[in-house]
Short mmCIF file of C-alpha atoms in Angstrom, two decimals:
data_model
loop_
_atom_site.label_atom_id
_atom_site.label_comp_id
_atom_site.label_asym_id
_atom_site.label_seq_id
_atom_site.Cartn_x
_atom_site.Cartn_y
_atom_site.Cartn_z
CA UNK A 1 23.84 14.15 1.98
CA UNK A 2 21.85 14.77 -0.62
CA UNK A 3 21.05 12.70 -3.69
CA UNK A 4 22.38 14.52 -7.04
CA UNK A 5 19.79 15.75 -9.09
CA UNK A 6 20.52 13.22 -12.43
CA UNK A 7 20.77 10.44 -9.48
CA UNK A 8 17.61 11.17 -8.04
CA UNK A 9 15.87 11.09 -11.70
CA UNK A 10 17.55 8.02 -12.37
CA UNK A 11 16.17 6.41 -9.26
CA UNK A 12 12.60 7.50 -10.38
CA UNK A 13 12.94 6.64 -13.75
CA UNK A 14 12.00 2.57 -14.40
CA UNK A 15 13.57 0.03 -16.79
CA UNK A 16 11.90 0.06 -20.13
CA UNK A 17 10.94 -3.64 -19.24
CA UNK A 18 9.76 -4.14 -23.23
CA UNK A 19 13.28 -4.29 -24.07
CA UNK A 20 14.79 -6.22 -21.05
CA UNK A 21 15.79 -9.67 -22.49
CA UNK A 22 17.57 -10.30 -19.43
CA UNK A 23 18.01 -9.65 -15.99
CA UNK A 24 20.04 -6.99 -15.36
CA UNK A 25 22.79 -7.37 -12.21
CA UNK A 26 21.33 -4.11 -10.91
CA UNK A 27 17.76 -5.73 -10.41
CA UNK A 28 19.42 -8.74 -8.44
CA UNK A 29 18.53 -9.77 -4.89
CA UNK A 30 19.78 -11.97 -2.37
CA UNK A 31 17.80 -15.25 -2.34
CA UNK A 32 15.19 -15.63 0.42
CA UNK A 33 15.50 -18.31 3.04
CA UNK A 34 12.58 -17.51 5.13
CA UNK A 35 9.75 -18.55 2.51
CA UNK A 36 7.25 -20.67 4.45
CA UNK A 37 6.94 -24.06 3.54
CA UNK A 38 5.45 -26.00 5.94
CA UNK A 39 2.72 -28.47 5.04
CA UNK A 40 -0.05 -27.25 7.07
CA UNK A 41 -1.72 -24.48 4.98
CA UNK A 42 -1.04 -20.73 6.37
CA UNK A 43 -3.37 -18.35 5.12
CA UNK A 44 -4.47 -14.55 6.19
CA UNK A 45 -8.02 -14.49 8.01
CA UNK A 46 -11.10 -13.93 5.14
CA UNK A 47 -14.07 -11.60 6.89
CA UNK A 48 -17.33 -11.22 5.30
CA UNK A 49 -18.30 -8.03 6.10
CA UNK A 50 -21.91 -9.26 6.06
CA UNK A 51 -21.05 -11.65 9.22
CA UNK A 52 -22.45 -10.39 12.24
CA UNK A 53 -19.55 -10.76 14.07
CA UNK A 54 -17.19 -8.71 11.31
CA UNK A 55 -16.00 -6.18 14.23
CA UNK A 56 -14.97 -9.26 16.54
CA UNK A 57 -13.31 -10.94 13.82
CA UNK A 58 -11.63 -7.67 12.25
CA UNK A 59 -10.07 -6.97 15.83
CA UNK A 60 -8.82 -10.32 15.96
CA UNK A 61 -7.22 -10.35 12.96
CA UNK A 62 -5.43 -6.71 13.34
CA UNK A 63 -4.62 -7.94 16.68
CA UNK A 64 -2.94 -11.20 15.19
CA UNK A 65 -1.84 -10.60 11.40
CA UNK A 66 -2.38 -7.19 11.02
CA UNK A 67 -3.58 -8.37 7.32
CA UNK A 68 -7.03 -10.02 6.23
CA UNK A 69 -9.06 -10.50 3.10
CA UNK A 70 -12.28 -8.79 3.38
CA UNK A 71 -15.68 -10.11 0.95
CA UNK A 72 -19.02 -8.54 0.67
CA UNK A 73 -17.08 -4.94 0.88
CA UNK A 74 -19.89 -3.12 -0.94
CA UNK A 75 -17.47 -1.54 -4.03
CA UNK A 76 -18.93 -3.08 -6.97
CA UNK A 77 -16.89 -6.23 -8.92
CA UNK A 78 -17.76 -4.11 -12.09
CA UNK A 79 -15.91 -1.13 -10.91
CA UNK A 80 -12.90 -3.14 -9.45
CA UNK A 81 -12.51 -4.95 -12.81
CA UNK A 82 -12.86 -1.17 -14.90
CA UNK A 83 -9.58 -0.25 -12.54
CA UNK A 84 -7.53 -3.16 -13.41
CA UNK A 85 -8.49 -3.20 -16.88
CA UNK A 86 -7.58 1.17 -16.72
CA UNK A 87 -4.62 0.11 -15.12
CA UNK A 88 -3.38 -2.34 -17.65
CA UNK A 89 -4.16 0.24 -20.20
CA UNK A 90 -1.79 2.76 -18.62
CA UNK A 91 1.19 0.37 -18.47
CA UNK A 92 0.88 -0.38 -22.06
CA UNK A 93 1.23 2.82 -22.89
CA UNK A 94 5.13 3.22 -24.54
CA UNK A 95 7.80 3.96 -22.31
CA UNK A 96 8.19 7.34 -23.59
CA UNK A 97 4.48 8.61 -23.28
CA UNK A 98 4.39 7.35 -19.42
CA UNK A 99 7.58 9.71 -18.86
CA UNK A 100 5.90 12.90 -19.73
CA UNK A 101 4.04 12.24 -16.51
CA UNK A 102 7.36 11.71 -14.45
CA UNK A 103 6.95 12.02 -10.66
CA UNK A 104 9.00 14.67 -8.81
CA UNK A 105 12.31 13.07 -7.28
CA UNK A 106 12.61 12.54 -3.13
CA UNK A 107 9.17 13.33 -2.25
CA UNK A 108 5.87 11.75 -2.04
CA UNK A 109 4.35 13.25 -5.46
CA UNK A 110 1.59 11.85 -8.19
CA UNK A 111 2.62 10.58 -11.76
CA UNK A 112 4.53 7.58 -13.08
CA UNK A 113 8.09 6.37 -11.89
CA UNK A 114 9.40 3.99 -9.20
CA UNK A 115 8.80 4.64 -5.71
CA UNK A 116 10.11 7.30 -3.36
CA UNK A 117 12.40 4.49 -1.25
CA UNK A 118 13.95 3.50 -4.36
CA UNK A 119 16.97 5.83 -3.47
CA UNK A 120 17.33 3.85 -0.21
CA UNK A 121 17.43 0.73 -1.68
CA UNK A 122 20.66 -1.11 -2.62
CA UNK A 123 18.83 -3.40 -5.59
CA UNK A 124 16.59 -1.70 -8.42
CA UNK A 125 13.07 -3.16 -7.94
CA UNK A 126 11.01 -4.94 -10.97
CA UNK A 127 8.21 -2.42 -11.11
CA UNK A 128 6.81 0.30 -12.18
CA UNK A 129 4.07 2.69 -10.68
CA UNK A 130 1.72 5.16 -10.96
CA UNK A 131 0.38 7.61 -8.11
CA UNK A 132 -2.86 9.37 -8.17
CA UNK A 133 -3.79 11.92 -5.43
CA UNK A 134 -7.25 13.60 -5.94
CA UNK A 135 -8.33 13.92 -9.73
CA UNK A 136 -6.13 12.33 -12.11
CA UNK A 137 -7.23 14.47 -14.74
CA UNK A 138 -3.83 16.75 -15.46
CA UNK A 139 -1.66 13.43 -15.95
CA UNK A 140 -4.43 11.67 -17.79
CA UNK A 141 -4.77 14.36 -20.36
CA UNK A 142 -0.90 14.16 -20.77
CA UNK A 143 -1.34 10.08 -21.65
CA UNK A 144 -3.91 10.20 -23.46
CA UNK A 145 -4.81 13.85 -25.08
CA UNK A 146 -7.77 12.83 -26.81
CA UNK A 147 -9.70 10.11 -24.90
CA UNK A 148 -8.73 10.62 -21.09
CA UNK A 149 -12.24 10.64 -19.55
CA UNK A 150 -13.14 7.14 -19.15
CA UNK A 151 -9.71 7.00 -17.31
CA UNK A 152 -10.70 9.59 -14.78
CA UNK A 153 -14.36 8.87 -14.30
CA UNK A 154 -13.56 5.05 -13.10
CA UNK A 155 -10.16 6.27 -10.80
CA UNK A 156 -12.44 9.20 -9.50
CA UNK A 157 -15.23 6.68 -8.65
CA UNK A 158 -13.00 3.66 -7.15
CA UNK A 159 -11.42 6.34 -4.98
CA UNK A 160 -14.72 7.63 -4.07
CA UNK A 161 -16.18 4.30 -2.88
CA UNK A 162 -12.43 2.97 -1.29
CA UNK A 163 -12.34 6.09 1.04
CA UNK A 164 -16.28 4.83 2.23
CA UNK A 165 -14.95 1.33 2.87
CA UNK A 166 -11.64 2.78 4.77
CA UNK A 167 -13.62 5.09 6.91
CA UNK A 168 -16.45 2.18 7.76
CA UNK A 169 -13.43 0.12 8.79
CA UNK A 170 -11.52 2.85 10.56
CA UNK A 171 -14.71 4.08 12.49
CA UNK A 172 -15.72 0.32 13.66
CA UNK A 173 -11.95 0.24 14.83
CA UNK A 174 -11.81 3.27 16.29
CA UNK A 175 -15.11 3.01 18.65
CA UNK A 176 -13.36 -0.58 19.70
CA UNK A 177 -10.18 1.44 20.62
CA UNK A 178 -12.54 4.17 22.04
CA UNK A 179 -11.01 7.02 20.06
CA UNK A 180 -13.00 10.15 19.32
CA UNK A 181 -11.73 12.17 16.85
CA UNK A 182 -13.33 14.84 14.27
CA UNK A 183 -11.25 13.76 11.14
CA UNK A 184 -14.35 12.33 9.19
CA UNK A 185 -16.39 15.23 9.71
CA UNK A 186 -14.74 16.83 6.58
CA UNK A 187 -14.12 14.51 3.44
CA UNK A 188 -11.08 16.82 2.77
CA UNK A 189 -9.51 16.40 6.11
CA UNK A 190 -8.13 12.66 6.03
CA UNK A 191 -5.30 12.31 3.27
CA UNK A 192 -5.64 9.38 0.92
CA UNK A 193 -3.61 8.00 -2.63
CA UNK A 194 -4.51 5.31 -5.24
CA UNK A 195 -1.26 3.46 -6.46
CA UNK A 196 -0.95 1.68 -9.36
CA UNK A 197 1.60 -1.03 -9.70
CA UNK A 198 2.70 -2.83 -12.59
CA UNK A 199 4.80 -6.20 -11.93
CA UNK A 200 5.87 -7.17 -15.79
CA UNK A 201 7.18 -10.49 -16.97
CA UNK A 202 10.71 -11.04 -16.17
CA UNK A 203 13.32 -13.36 -17.76
CA UNK A 204 13.97 -14.67 -14.27
CA UNK A 205 11.53 -13.85 -11.47
CA UNK A 206 12.84 -16.11 -8.55
CA UNK A 207 16.24 -13.23 -8.12
CA UNK A 208 14.06 -10.20 -8.35
CA UNK A 209 11.57 -8.14 -5.95
CA UNK A 210 8.75 -6.08 -7.17
CA UNK A 211 8.54 -3.95 -3.63
CA UNK A 212 11.14 -4.87 -0.90
CA UNK A 213 9.63 -5.69 2.64
CA UNK A 214 8.61 -2.88 4.14
CA UNK A 215 5.37 -1.23 6.46
CA UNK A 216 2.97 1.09 5.05
CA UNK A 217 2.91 4.73 6.79
CA UNK A 218 -1.02 4.32 6.69
CA UNK A 219 -3.83 4.08 9.06
CA UNK A 220 -4.94 1.50 6.62
CA UNK A 221 -4.24 -0.03 2.93
CA UNK A 222 -6.75 -1.50 0.78
CA UNK A 223 -5.61 -3.62 -1.92
CA UNK A 224 -7.00 -5.32 -4.77
CA UNK A 225 -4.62 -7.68 -6.82
CA UNK A 226 -6.51 -10.82 -8.52
CA UNK A 227 -2.61 -12.74 -9.52
CA UNK A 228 -0.11 -14.13 -6.84
CA UNK A 229 2.77 -12.05 -5.90
CA UNK A 230 2.00 -10.54 -2.31
CA UNK A 231 3.63 -11.98 0.72
CA UNK A 232 3.21 -11.25 4.21
CA UNK A 233 5.35 -11.87 7.14
CA UNK A 234 4.17 -14.12 9.88
CA UNK A 235 6.55 -14.05 13.23
CA UNK A 236 7.38 -17.62 14.08
CA UNK A 237 6.40 -18.65 10.28
CA UNK A 238 8.02 -16.48 7.28
CA UNK A 239 6.83 -15.44 4.54
CA UNK A 240 3.42 -16.24 3.46
CA UNK A 241 2.48 -15.76 -0.42
CA UNK A 242 -1.31 -14.66 -0.35
CA UNK A 243 -3.60 -16.50 -2.24
CA UNK A 244 -5.44 -14.08 -4.25
CA UNK A 245 -9.41 -13.93 -4.14
CA UNK A 246 -11.16 -12.25 -6.98
CA UNK A 247 -14.09 -11.05 -5.05
CA UNK A 248 -12.21 -9.86 -1.94
CA UNK A 249 -10.01 -6.82 -1.12
CA UNK A 250 -6.97 -6.99 1.13
CA UNK A 251 -6.65 -4.71 3.99
CA UNK A 252 -3.68 -4.54 6.03
CA UNK A 253 -2.80 -2.36 9.02
CA UNK A 254 -0.12 0.53 8.73
CA UNK A 255 2.27 2.49 10.95
CA UNK A 256 -0.27 4.86 12.10
CA UNK A 257 -2.70 2.70 13.32
CA UNK A 258 -0.43 0.25 15.09
CA UNK A 259 0.36 3.64 17.01
CA UNK A 260 -2.71 4.51 17.66
CA UNK A 261 -3.23 0.95 19.29
CA UNK A 262 -0.09 1.40 21.31
CA UNK A 263 1.36 -1.53 19.34
CA UNK A 264 -1.68 -3.48 19.98
CA UNK A 265 -2.26 -3.73 16.10
CA UNK A 266 0.52 -5.33 13.58
CA UNK A 267 1.53 -3.20 11.26
CA UNK A 268 2.35 -6.32 8.80
CA UNK A 269 5.63 -6.29 6.48
CA UNK A 270 4.80 -7.13 3.40
CA UNK A 271 6.41 -7.44 -0.10
CA UNK A 272 5.79 -7.90 -3.60
CA UNK A 273 7.73 -11.09 -5.12
CA UNK A 274 7.73 -11.65 -8.90
CA UNK A 275 6.98 -15.41 -8.84
CA UNK A 276 5.76 -15.95 -11.91
CA UNK A 277 6.28 -15.23 -15.45
CA UNK A 278 3.02 -12.74 -16.43
CA UNK A 279 1.97 -9.14 -15.96
CA UNK A 280 0.53 -8.48 -12.32
CA UNK A 281 -0.93 -5.45 -11.64
CA UNK A 282 -1.76 -4.25 -8.20
CA UNK A 283 -4.28 -1.14 -6.59
CA UNK A 284 -3.47 0.12 -3.62
CA UNK A 285 -5.82 2.21 -1.85
CA UNK A 286 -3.74 4.61 1.27
CA UNK A 287 -5.71 6.03 4.08
CA UNK A 288 -4.10 8.57 6.47
CA UNK A 289 -4.92 10.70 9.01
CA UNK A 290 -4.97 14.33 8.69
CA UNK A 291 -1.76 15.61 7.95
CA UNK A 292 -1.45 17.92 11.34
CA UNK A 293 -3.43 16.17 13.64
CA UNK A 294 -1.67 14.26 16.51
CA UNK A 295 -1.64 10.43 16.49
CA UNK A 296 -1.17 9.19 20.33
CA UNK A 297 -1.87 5.75 21.67
CA UNK A 298 -3.49 8.48 24.41
CA UNK A 299 -6.27 9.40 22.15
CA UNK A 300 -8.06 6.23 23.10
CA UNK A 301 -10.21 7.10 26.25
CA UNK A 302 -9.30 3.58 27.90
CA UNK A 303 -5.70 3.68 27.22
CA UNK A 304 -5.39 7.37 28.78
CA UNK A 305 -7.90 6.35 31.45
CA UNK A 306 -5.45 3.26 32.63
CA UNK A 307 -2.34 5.16 32.98
CA UNK A 308 -0.25 2.86 31.01
CA UNK A 309 2.75 4.43 29.40
CA UNK A 310 2.63 4.73 25.66
CA UNK A 311 4.95 2.71 22.98
CA UNK A 312 5.25 5.71 20.80
CA UNK A 313 5.28 9.50 21.20
CA UNK A 314 2.82 11.75 19.56
CA UNK A 315 3.64 12.51 15.77
CA UNK A 316 1.71 14.21 12.82
CA UNK A 317 0.88 12.08 9.54
CA UNK A 318 2.62 15.25 8.19
CA UNK A 319 5.80 14.43 10.29
CA UNK A 320 5.68 10.74 9.97
CA UNK A 321 5.64 11.10 5.99
CA UNK A 322 9.04 12.81 6.25
CA UNK A 323 10.70 10.05 8.88
CA UNK A 324 9.40 7.17 6.78
CA UNK A 325 11.31 8.76 3.68
CA UNK A 326 14.43 9.46 5.85
CA UNK A 327 14.30 5.93 7.63
CA UNK A 328 11.85 3.34 5.47
CA UNK A 329 11.45 0.36 7.46
CA UNK A 330 13.02 1.75 10.86
CA UNK A 331 10.40 4.31 11.33
CA UNK A 332 8.36 2.92 13.83
CA UNK A 333 11.46 2.15 16.30
CA UNK A 334 12.41 5.90 15.55
CA UNK A 335 9.16 7.33 17.63
CA UNK A 336 9.14 4.44 19.83
CA UNK A 337 9.79 5.38 23.44
#
């Protein structure tokens, strides 16, 4: 059954957090009892991209964790700091100004608001987001009619740098997987999005979620956040809080790379906890395969030659987007053979 138009827009519009003095009941989530509390320190791998063994370490991290912190990644630290500063600037705008760029309900679209998955969730999320695909100029002009160019220049530059890093990592992984594709010949083929997230201070942070447990639909996601809040799920261990490193970027495997590797690489479950009373910002760069190109374990020459049976059916990125919007965290099981 389709969501009524009025409800669809309600799902997209975030709470005006500046006026929230108490926690509304619709934002209260059940307590999680599987947060790791062992005495030995569990942490995701940290990999130096300049390390001669970086390729091997990246493959190991993809197989065992599905996520790692990357240092010496090549994106200038000043640019990362500028992106964070501009993101703070955006979310500091009055609610009525941000709502002028409200995203379209019911589908992946650019602009301000809650993620499309909000409509499928039993509780509200303590967050607000802003999605950029390509140039942000049209919406930036609405937000800052006379002062938008700095925001645009910085977001354009960061997207260019993040795309270069994503393609460098994916080329390395594809060589290991013996996958030969022409996806990188034309810079417009592969799809990407820059997601700016704001997790405002909360009067009762232990009872809310910024983002629910989920996997990403992407090939790879590159995340920047200098404040604690990201938690990843490790099988047999539980939820682990990632300790931020201001000089690193966090890279995680998405569903499409999990399919290409025939399940060898972990599409990691992760969530955004609101674990402090300070404002947290995160910047996520999602990188997908071309919309109409087939994603299949059989793209791997070694896998195809081995005559093994694929665990997942072939799917295009466009089809997977549609399935993800409908099935959310269960989408991989839908395409499993």
